[in-house]
Coordinates of C-alpha atoms and ligand atoms in Angstrom, one line a residue:
M752 CA 67.9 45.9 57.5
I753 CA 66.8 42.7 55.7
T754 CA 64.6 43.5 52.1
I755 CA 63.0 40.6 50.9
N756 CA 62.2 39.8 47.2
E757 CA 59.4 41.1 46.8
N758 CA 58.2 39.8 43.7
Y759 CA 57.7 36.7 46.1
L760 CA 54.4 38.5 47.2
K761 CA 52.8 38.5 44.3
L762 CA 53.3 34.3 44.5
Q763 CA 49.8 33.4 44.9
A764 CA 49.1 30.0 47.7
S765 CA 49.2 26.9 45.4
Y766 CA 45.8 25.4 47.0
L767 CA 45.2 23.1 44.6
F768 CA 46.7 19.9 46.2
S769 CA 46.1 20.6 49.6
D770 CA 42.6 21.9 48.6
I771 CA 42.4 18.0 47.3
A772 CA 43.6 16.9 50.2
K773 CA 40.6 18.9 52.4
R774 CA 38.1 18.0 50.6
V775 CA 39.5 14.4 50.6
R776 CA 39.9 14.4 54.5
K777 CA 35.9 16.1 54.6
Y778 CA 34.9 13.6 53.2
H779 CA 36.6 10.6 54.7
E780 CA 35.3 12.0 57.9
L781 CA 31.8 11.8 56.7
N782 CA 32.1 8.4 55.3
P783 CA 34.7 6.6 57.5
G784 CA 35.8 3.6 56.1
K785 CA 34.3 4.4 52.7
D786 CA 36.9 3.0 49.9
I787 CA 38.7 6.0 48.4
I788 CA 40.5 5.7 45.1
K789 CA 43.0 8.7 43.9
L790 CA 44.2 9.0 40.7
G791 CA 45.0 12.5 41.1
I792 CA 48.0 12.9 41.7
G793 CA 50.9 12.9 39.3
D794 CA 53.5 10.1 41.3
V795 CA 54.1 6.6 40.5
T796 CA 52.9 3.7 41.9
E797 CA 55.3 1.1 40.6
P798 CA 58.5 0.2 42.8
L799 CA 62.4 1.1 40.2
P800 CA 62.8 -1.6 38.0
Q801 CA 64.7 -4.5 39.4
A802 CA 67.9 -3.7 36.5
C803 CA 68.2 0.0 38.5
V804 CA 68.2 -1.9 42.3
T805 CA 70.9 -4.2 41.1
A806 CA 72.8 -1.5 40.2
W807 CA 72.0 1.0 42.6
N808 CA 72.9 -2.0 45.6
A809 CA 76.1 -2.4 43.7
A810 CA 76.9 0.6 44.1
V811 CA 76.2 1.5 47.5
T812 CA 78.3 -1.9 47.8
E813 CA 81.6 -0.3 45.9
M814 CA 80.8 2.9 48.2
A815 CA 81.4 0.6 51.0
D816 CA 84.9 -0.1 50.1
R817 CA 87.7 1.9 50.7
K818 CA 89.4 0.8 47.4
T819 CA 86.7 1.8 44.9
F820 CA 84.6 4.1 47.3
R821 CA 83.8 7.3 45.5
G822 CA 82.9 11.2 46.6
Y823 CA 82.3 14.1 44.8
G824 CA 82.0 13.0 41.4
P825 CA 81.6 15.9 38.8
E826 CA 78.8 18.4 38.5
Q827 CA 77.3 17.6 35.1
G828 CA 77.3 13.3 35.9
Y829 CA 79.1 10.8 35.7
D830 CA 80.4 10.1 31.6
F831 CA 79.1 6.1 32.0
L832 CA 75.5 8.0 32.5
R833 CA 76.1 11.2 30.0
E834 CA 76.8 8.7 27.2
A835 CA 74.5 6.3 27.8
I836 CA 72.2 9.2 27.4
A837 CA 73.3 10.5 24.3
K838 CA 73.9 7.4 22.8
N839 CA 70.3 6.0 23.5
D840 CA 68.0 9.0 23.9
F841 CA 68.7 11.0 21.0
Q842 CA 71.7 9.8 18.9
A843 CA 69.4 6.2 18.4
R844 CA 66.5 8.9 17.5
G845 CA 69.2 10.5 14.6
A846 CA 69.1 13.2 17.1
D847 CA 72.6 15.1 17.3
I848 CA 73.1 15.2 20.7
S849 CA 76.7 14.4 22.4
A850 CA 77.1 13.1 26.3
E851 CA 78.9 17.0 27.0
E852 CA 75.4 18.7 26.4
I853 CA 74.2 16.8 28.4
F854 CA 74.1 17.7 32.2
V855 CA 73.0 15.2 34.4
S856 CA 70.9 16.7 38.2
D857 CA 68.6 15.7 40.8
G858 CA 65.0 16.9 39.1
A859 CA 63.5 18.4 36.0
K860 CA 61.5 20.4 38.4
C861 CA 64.9 22.0 39.7
D862 CA 66.2 22.3 36.3
T863 CA 63.7 24.2 34.4
A864 CA 63.0 26.6 37.6
N865 CA 66.6 27.0 37.4
I866 CA 67.2 28.0 33.8
Q867 CA 66.0 31.2 33.7
E868 CA 68.6 32.6 36.0
L869 CA 70.6 32.7 32.9
F870 CA 68.4 35.4 31.1
S871 CA 67.8 38.9 31.2
K872 CA 64.9 40.0 33.4
N873 CA 63.8 41.9 30.8
I874 CA 62.7 39.1 28.2
K875 CA 58.8 38.3 27.4
V876 CA 58.2 34.8 28.6
A877 CA 55.4 32.4 26.3
I878 CA 53.4 30.1 28.4
P879 CA 51.2 27.6 27.7
D880 CA 47.7 27.5 29.5
P881 CA 46.6 25.1 31.1
V882 CA 50.5 24.3 32.4
Y883 CA 52.8 23.2 35.2
P884 CA 52.7 26.0 37.5
V885 CA 56.8 25.9 37.7
Y886 CA 57.7 27.5 34.8
V887 CA 55.2 30.7 36.0
D888 CA 55.8 30.6 39.6
T889 CA 59.5 30.9 38.3
N890 CA 59.4 33.6 36.2
V891 CA 57.2 35.5 38.9
M892 CA 60.0 34.9 41.4
A893 CA 62.6 36.6 38.9
G894 CA 60.6 39.6 38.7
R895 CA 59.8 38.8 35.3
T896 CA 55.7 39.5 35.5
G897 CA 53.2 42.1 36.9
E898 CA 50.7 41.7 40.1
Y899 CA 48.4 38.7 39.6
E900 CA 44.9 39.7 38.0
N901 CA 41.4 37.6 36.3
N902 CA 44.3 34.7 37.1
R903 CA 46.8 35.3 35.5
Y904 CA 50.2 37.3 35.7
T905 CA 50.3 40.3 34.1
G906 CA 53.6 41.3 31.7
L907 CA 53.8 36.8 30.6
V908 CA 52.1 36.4 27.3
Y909 CA 49.7 32.9 27.4
L910 CA 50.1 30.6 25.1
E911 CA 46.1 29.5 25.7
C912 CA 45.9 25.5 24.5
T913 CA 42.3 24.2 24.1
S914 CA 39.9 21.1 22.0
K915 CA 39.7 24.6 19.3
N916 CA 44.0 23.7 18.6
N917 CA 43.6 20.1 20.3
Y918 CA 46.0 21.6 23.1
V919 CA 48.9 22.4 21.3
P920 CA 49.4 26.3 21.6
N921 CA 49.9 28.4 18.1
L922 CA 52.8 30.8 17.4
P923 CA 51.9 33.9 20.3
K924 CA 50.6 37.2 18.3
T925 CA 52.9 39.4 19.8
P926 CA 57.0 39.5 19.9
V927 CA 58.2 37.1 22.4
D928 CA 61.5 36.2 23.6
L929 CA 61.4 32.4 25.8
I930 CA 58.7 29.8 24.9
Y931 CA 58.0 27.4 27.7
L932 CA 56.7 24.3 25.5
C933 CA 56.1 20.2 27.5
F934 CA 55.0 17.6 24.4
P935 CA 53.6 14.8 26.1
N936 CA 51.6 17.6 27.9
N937 CA 51.2 17.8 31.8
P938 CA 47.9 18.2 32.7
T939 CA 46.2 18.2 29.0
G940 CA 48.1 14.5 28.4
A941 CA 48.5 15.9 24.5
T942 CA 51.1 15.3 22.4
A943 CA 52.5 17.6 18.9
T944 CA 53.5 16.0 15.9
R945 CA 56.8 16.9 13.8
E946 CA 55.2 19.5 11.6
Q947 CA 53.6 20.8 14.9
L948 CA 57.4 21.6 16.1
A949 CA 59.1 22.1 13.1
T950 CA 56.6 25.8 13.6
W951 CA 58.2 26.6 16.8
V952 CA 61.9 26.0 15.8
Q953 CA 60.9 27.9 12.6
F954 CA 59.4 30.4 14.7
A955 CA 62.0 31.0 17.4
K956 CA 64.9 30.9 14.6
D957 CA 63.3 33.8 12.8
T958 CA 62.9 35.8 16.0
K959 CA 66.6 34.8 17.7
A960 CA 63.7 33.4 20.5
L961 CA 64.6 29.9 23.0
I962 CA 62.5 27.3 23.6
L963 CA 62.5 25.4 26.9
F964 CA 60.9 21.9 25.4
D965 CA 60.3 19.6 28.9
A966 CA 60.0 16.3 27.6
A967 CA 60.0 14.6 30.9
Y968 CA 56.8 12.2 29.9
E969 CA 58.5 11.0 26.4
I970 CA 58.9 7.0 27.6
F971 CA 54.7 7.0 27.4
I972 CA 55.0 7.8 23.8
R973 CA 54.1 5.0 21.6
D974 CA 52.9 6.3 18.5
E975 CA 56.0 5.8 15.9
S976 CA 55.7 9.3 14.0
L977 CA 55.5 11.4 17.2
P978 CA 58.8 13.0 18.2
H979 CA 60.4 12.2 21.4
S980 CA 62.7 14.6 21.5
I981 CA 63.0 18.6 19.9
Y982 CA 66.1 17.7 18.5
E983 CA 64.7 15.3 16.4
I984 CA 63.7 18.5 14.1
E985 CA 66.4 20.1 12.2
G986 CA 68.4 23.1 13.4
A987 CA 66.3 22.9 17.1
R988 CA 69.9 22.6 18.3
D989 CA 69.9 25.9 17.7
I990 CA 67.3 27.4 19.6
A991 CA 66.4 25.1 22.0
I992 CA 67.1 23.2 26.0
E993 CA 65.4 20.2 26.5
F994 CA 64.4 18.8 30.0
R995 CA 64.4 15.1 30.6
S996 CA 64.1 12.9 34.1
F997 CA 64.0 9.5 35.0
S998 CA 60.7 10.1 37.5
K999 CA 58.2 9.2 35.5
S1000 CA 59.7 6.6 33.2
A1001 CA 61.9 4.5 35.4
G1002 CA 60.0 5.6 38.9
F1003 CA 62.6 7.9 40.2
T1004 CA 60.4 10.1 41.9
G1005 CA 61.5 8.7 45.1
A1006 CA 65.4 8.6 43.3
R1007 CA 66.2 11.7 42.0
C1008 CA 67.2 12.1 39.0
A1009 CA 66.9 13.6 35.5
Y1010 CA 69.2 15.4 33.2
T1011 CA 69.2 18.9 30.9
V1012 CA 70.6 19.4 27.4
V1013 CA 71.9 22.6 26.6
P1014 CA 73.7 22.1 22.6
T1015 CA 76.7 23.9 22.4
S1016 CA 75.5 25.7 18.9
C1017 CA 72.6 26.8 21.4
M1018 CA 72.7 30.7 21.5
G1019 CA 71.4 33.6 24.0
Y1020 CA 72.2 37.1 22.5
D1021 CA 73.7 40.2 25.0
S1022 CA 72.5 43.8 25.0
S1023 CA 74.4 44.5 22.5
G1024 CA 73.3 41.8 20.1
A1025 CA 76.0 39.8 20.4
A1026 CA 75.4 35.8 20.4
H1027 CA 77.0 33.8 23.2
A1028 CA 76.5 30.1 23.4
L1029 CA 74.4 29.3 26.6
H1030 CA 76.4 25.9 27.6
P1031 CA 79.6 27.0 29.0
L1032 CA 76.7 29.4 31.0
W1033 CA 74.8 26.6 32.3
N1034 CA 77.9 24.3 33.0
R1035 CA 79.0 27.8 34.9
R1036 CA 75.7 28.3 36.7
H1037 CA 75.5 24.3 37.9
C1038 CA 79.1 23.9 38.7
T1039 CA 78.8 27.1 41.1
K1040 CA 75.1 25.9 42.6
F1041 CA 75.3 21.7 42.3
N1042 CA 77.7 19.0 43.5
G1043 CA 76.5 16.5 41.3
V1044 CA 74.2 13.4 41.6
S1045 CA 75.5 10.8 44.0
Y1046 CA 77.0 8.0 42.5
P1047 CA 74.4 5.3 43.0
V1048 CA 71.5 6.5 42.2
Q1049 CA 73.1 7.6 38.8
R1050 CA 74.6 3.9 38.2
A1051 CA 71.0 3.0 39.0
A1052 CA 69.8 5.4 35.9
E1053 CA 72.2 3.9 33.8
A1054 CA 70.7 0.7 34.3
V1055 CA 67.5 2.3 32.6
Y1056 CA 69.8 1.4 29.0
T1057 CA 70.7 -2.0 29.6
L1058 CA 68.5 -4.7 27.5
S1059 CA 66.4 -5.5 30.6
G1060 CA 66.2 -2.2 32.5
K1061 CA 64.7 -1.2 28.8
Q1062 CA 62.2 -3.8 28.8
Q1063 CA 61.3 -3.2 32.7
I1064 CA 60.7 0.5 32.0
R1065 CA 58.8 -0.7 28.7
Q1066 CA 56.4 -3.3 30.4
T1067 CA 55.7 -0.2 33.5
T1068 CA 55.1 2.1 31.3
D1069 CA 52.9 -0.1 29.4
Y1070 CA 51.1 -0.9 32.1
Y1071 CA 50.3 2.6 33.2
L1072 CA 49.4 3.2 29.5
T1073 CA 46.7 0.4 29.8
N1074 CA 45.6 2.0 32.6
A1075 CA 45.3 5.4 30.9
G1076 CA 43.4 3.9 27.9
V1077 CA 40.6 2.5 30.2
I1078 CA 39.6 5.9 31.6
R1079 CA 40.3 7.2 28.2
N1080 CA 37.4 4.4 26.7
R1081 CA 35.5 4.8 29.6
M1082 CA 35.4 8.3 29.3
L1083 CA 34.4 8.8 26.1
N1084 CA 31.7 5.2 26.7
L1085 CA 29.8 7.9 28.9
G1086 CA 30.5 11.0 25.9
Y1087 CA 33.1 12.9 27.2
K1088 CA 35.4 14.8 25.1
L1089 CA 38.8 14.3 26.4
A1090 CA 42.8 14.9 25.6
G1091 CA 45.5 12.1 26.5
G1092 CA 45.7 9.3 27.8
E1093 CA 47.5 7.8 24.5
N1094 CA 51.0 8.1 24.5
S1095 CA 50.6 9.9 27.9
P1096 CA 49.8 9.1 31.4
Y1097 CA 47.1 12.0 32.0
V1098 CA 43.8 12.0 30.8
W1099 CA 42.1 15.4 30.7
V1100 CA 38.4 15.5 30.4
E1101 CA 35.9 18.1 29.3
T1102 CA 33.3 18.4 31.9
G1103 CA 30.7 20.2 30.9
A1104 CA 31.0 21.8 34.3
D1105 CA 32.7 23.7 37.0
S1106 CA 36.1 21.7 37.3
W1107 CA 35.7 22.2 41.2
E1108 CA 31.8 21.0 41.2
F1109 CA 32.8 17.8 38.7
F1110 CA 35.5 17.2 41.1
D1111 CA 33.1 17.2 44.5
M1112 CA 30.3 14.9 42.1
L1113 CA 33.0 12.3 41.8
L1114 CA 35.1 12.5 44.8
N1115 CA 31.0 12.3 47.0
K1116 CA 28.9 9.9 44.3
A1117 CA 32.0 7.5 43.2
A1118 CA 35.3 7.9 46.3
V1119 CA 37.1 8.5 43.0
V1120 CA 40.1 11.6 43.8
T1121 CA 40.8 13.6 40.7
T1122 CA 42.2 17.6 40.1
P1123 CA 40.4 20.3 38.7
G1124 CA 41.8 21.7 35.5
S1125 CA 41.0 24.8 37.2
G1126 CA 44.5 24.7 39.3
F1127 CA 46.3 24.6 36.2
G1128 CA 45.4 28.2 34.9
R1129 CA 42.8 29.7 33.3
C1130 CA 42.1 27.6 30.4
G1131 CA 41.6 24.5 32.7
S1132 CA 38.4 25.9 33.4
G1133 CA 35.8 23.3 33.2
Y1134 CA 38.1 20.4 32.9
I1135 CA 39.6 17.3 35.3
R1136 CA 42.9 15.4 35.4
F1137 CA 43.1 11.8 35.6
S1138 CA 46.5 10.4 36.7
A1139 CA 46.8 7.1 35.0
F1140 CA 49.4 6.5 38.3
N1141 CA 48.1 3.6 40.6
R1142 CA 47.1 -0.5 40.1
Y1143 CA 45.4 -1.5 37.0
D1144 CA 42.4 -3.1 39.1
R1145 CA 41.7 0.5 41.1
V1146 CA 41.7 2.4 38.0
E1147 CA 39.0 -0.4 36.7
E1148 CA 37.1 -0.4 39.9
A1149 CA 37.0 3.2 39.9
M1150 CA 36.2 3.8 36.3
D1151 CA 33.1 1.5 37.2
R1152 CA 31.8 3.7 40.2
I1153 CA 32.1 6.9 38.0
S1154 CA 30.6 4.9 35.1
K1155 CA 27.5 4.3 37.9
A1156 CA 27.6 7.8 38.8
L1157 CA 27.7 9.4 36.2
K1158 CA 24.9 7.4 34.1
Ligands
PLP2315 N1 57.9 18.5 34.1 C1 57.0 18.0 33.9 C2 56.1 18.3 33.3 C3 56.3 17.4 35.3 O1 54.9 16.6 35.4 C4 57.2 17.3 36.3 C5 56.9 16.4 37.5 O2 55.4 15.4 37.5 C6 58.5 17.1 36.1 C7 58.7 18.4 35.2 C8 58.7 17.1 37.5 O3 60.4 16.5 37.3 P1 61.1 15.7 38.7 O4 60.4 14.6 39.5 O5 62.1 15.6 37.3 O6 61.2 17.2 39.2

């Protein structure tokens, strides 16, 4: 008899985006022809940068010729891309990361999900609330939690992110072994200062814990005082793994390319307390279960680091940040408290009402779709998330309608 992994039975069906779609469908049926503006989903709307498209096309042409064709590439990624990443994303910012510490993959979602395979089932996991749901669900699948009770899984340590701590979690009061952090944050749009990250790095060092740092949105940071990488903090190489993605930085949500940094000095411990480098463990996992990102996509990702690639990416991310600024300013002018919208494409608004009620009100009165904050965790109750991924004129139109509806 084939028995199943019963941890899967603990998982809560994620109704968030299907519930949104259902409500939007119903609104559409009742209001045929009404123009609906979507500021809900975190997917990009601008096309790939021309520099990436040119590099991708050139690589496809190489693949079409026997002399330049390439089959399986190195699982960890081609050197040309790993070197460009190490040089531009880390060394240029004073972070001591080398090309061999970069593992190229097809997404930060898979990497943040898969990394927990390296750790024992018995560790204590600390996860922010609200949160990108992948971190929670993959630990449920692995059996690191109990049942779901009162909107939370027993066994996890939830790090509450609220207006009281500016959406940057305080250190946990109970011992933890693995800590998920994400800055700039999805869904709150909050960022962490050097000092705040340094506190976490010190905590992880003192307690032999590991930080999993998701920096999928670092490209949106404009404030020069904010760190883009946890490795800009001294000592972080020994206690942190970082995840990055080309999805939001260069519009690769459909092209698929990301990377994970596992420094060679980053350690885990066996049951006797002996230290083991995590780099060879992740290398083993990656090479056993993954066969590399396609050559043309890696060439397209490499083009992100050319002069024209950098200029085009700056232009597109500036465009989204202008949208975020419009959302932020208009909601502030309407008297709402909020986070994000600066150094981040998300605006997290305290509604003073139930998340779903506020969502329904915006849909029914303004035909604008947002995301109810309660879908990201208990601390998201009463919030909605606006996404800046849309056309500028559509964002302006959405905020005009919302201003009218809320006044
Ligand atoms: N991490 C965070 C915080 C995200 O919000 C997302 C996507 O929305 C991802 C990772 C996934 O990135 P990728 O497209 O590389 O899988």
